[in-house]
Amino acid sequence: MQPPVSSTPGEFSQPGSIVRLKFINFMQYKDTAFNCGPNLNVIIGPNGSGKSTIVNGICLGLAGKTSVLGRASSITDFIKVGEESAEVEVELFHPDNENVVICRKWDQSGKNLW
C-alpha cells in the first residue's frame, strides 16, 4: 500500500477518500448533500437524527448489500416513505484525474441503476 500523497493542510491526499455524499429520498433524507473534509469528520446528533443513515448510504452507494447493515432485507426498504425511488451518490477523491462519482438509483420494484 502506498502512503498518501503529500498535500497542504485542508486538501485531500488519500485516494478513495469520500469527498461528498448526496441522498435523494433515502430513508429520512429528502434531498441532502454532505461535503466531507480531508481529515477527521465527526457526525453528532440525537438519536433518530440520521447518523446511521449516513453510514447506510455509504455502504449501499458503494455496492454494499442490505444484509450487512442488519436494518432491512430489501433495498426498497431504504426508500423514503411515500416516495417511488431513491438515489445515493458518493464522490471519491482521485489524485490524478477528476474525482470518481458513483451514483446508485433504485425504485420500489427493486430495480437498480448505476
Coordinates of C-alpha atoms in Angstrom, one line a residue:
M1 CA 0.0 0.0 0.0
Q2 CA 1.3 3.4 -0.9
P3 CA 1.5 6.3 1.6
P4 CA -0.9 9.2 1.0
V5 CA 0.2 11.8 -1.5
S6 CA 1.7 14.8 0.4
S7 CA -0.5 17.9 0.4
T8 CA -1.0 21.1 2.1
P9 CA -3.4 21.2 5.1
G10 CA -7.1 21.3 4.0
E11 CA -6.6 19.3 0.8
F12 CA -7.5 15.7 0.1
S13 CA -4.5 13.4 -0.3
Q14 CA -5.7 9.9 0.2
P15 CA -7.1 8.3 -3.0
G16 CA -10.6 7.0 -2.4
S17 CA -11.4 9.4 0.4
I18 CA -15.1 10.4 0.5
V19 CA -15.4 14.0 -0.8
R20 CA -19.2 14.3 -1.0
L21 CA -22.4 12.3 -0.3
K22 CA -25.8 13.1 -1.7
F23 CA -29.0 11.4 -0.7
I24 CA -32.4 11.8 -2.5
N25 CA -35.4 10.2 -0.9
F26 CA -33.1 8.0 1.1
M27 CA -34.6 7.0 4.4
Q28 CA -35.4 10.3 6.2
Y29 CA -33.4 12.5 3.8
K30 CA -35.4 14.1 1.0
D31 CA -32.6 15.9 -0.8
T32 CA -29.4 16.3 1.2
A33 CA -25.7 16.6 0.5
F34 CA -22.7 16.3 2.8
N35 CA -19.3 17.8 1.9
C36 CA -16.6 16.0 3.8
G37 CA -13.2 17.3 4.8
P38 CA -9.8 15.7 4.1
N39 CA -9.2 14.9 7.7
L40 CA -11.3 13.7 10.6
N41 CA -15.1 14.1 10.0
V42 CA -17.3 13.7 13.0
I43 CA -21.1 13.4 12.9
I44 CA -23.0 14.1 16.1
G45 CA -26.7 14.4 16.9
P46 CA -29.5 13.0 19.0
N47 CA -31.0 9.5 18.5
G48 CA -33.0 9.3 15.3
S49 CA -31.3 12.3 13.6
G50 CA -29.8 10.3 10.8
K51 CA -26.2 9.4 11.8
S52 CA -26.6 5.7 11.0
T53 CA -28.4 6.6 7.8
I54 CA -25.2 8.2 6.5
V55 CA -23.3 5.0 7.1
N56 CA -26.1 3.0 5.4
G57 CA -25.9 5.4 2.4
I58 CA -22.1 5.0 2.1
C59 CA -22.5 1.2 2.2
L60 CA -25.3 1.0 -0.3
G61 CA -23.8 3.6 -2.5
L62 CA -20.6 1.6 -2.8
A63 CA -22.4 -1.6 -3.7
G64 CA -22.8 -3.0 -0.2
K65 CA -25.6 -5.5 0.5
T66 CA -28.5 -4.7 2.7
S67 CA -27.8 -7.9 4.8
V68 CA -24.5 -6.3 6.0
L69 CA -26.4 -3.4 7.6
G70 CA -28.8 -5.5 9.6
R71 CA -31.5 -2.9 9.2
A72 CA -33.7 -4.2 6.3
S73 CA -33.7 -7.1 3.9
S74 CA -34.6 -5.3 0.8
I75 CA -33.1 -2.2 -0.9
T76 CA -36.7 -0.9 -1.3
D77 CA -36.9 -0.5 2.5
F78 CA -34.4 2.3 2.2
I79 CA -36.7 4.5 0.1
K80 CA -38.2 7.4 2.0
V81 CA -41.8 6.7 2.9
G82 CA -44.3 7.9 0.3
E83 CA -41.6 8.1 -2.5
E84 CA -41.2 5.9 -5.6
S85 CA -37.4 5.8 -5.8
A86 CA -34.2 6.7 -4.0
E87 CA -30.7 7.8 -5.0
V88 CA -27.3 7.7 -3.3
E89 CA -24.3 9.5 -4.8
V90 CA -20.8 9.0 -3.4
E91 CA -17.9 11.2 -4.7
L92 CA -14.4 9.7 -4.1
F93 CA -11.1 11.6 -4.3
H94 CA -8.8 10.8 -7.3
P95 CA -5.4 12.5 -7.1
D96 CA -4.6 12.3 -10.8
N97 CA -7.9 12.8 -12.6
E98 CA -11.4 14.0 -11.9
N99 CA -13.0 12.6 -8.8
V100 CA -15.0 9.4 -9.2
V101 CA -18.7 9.8 -8.7
I102 CA -20.7 6.6 -8.0
C103 CA -24.5 7.0 -8.3
R104 CA -26.9 4.3 -7.4
K105 CA -30.7 4.7 -8.1
W106 CA -33.4 2.2 -7.3
D107 CA -37.2 2.1 -7.3
Q108 CA -40.0 0.3 -5.5
S109 CA -39.6 -2.7 -7.8
G110 CA -36.0 -3.1 -6.6
K111 CA -34.5 -2.3 -10.0
N112 CA -31.0 -0.7 -9.6
L113 CA -29.4 1.7 -12.0
W114 CA -25.7 2.6 -11.7

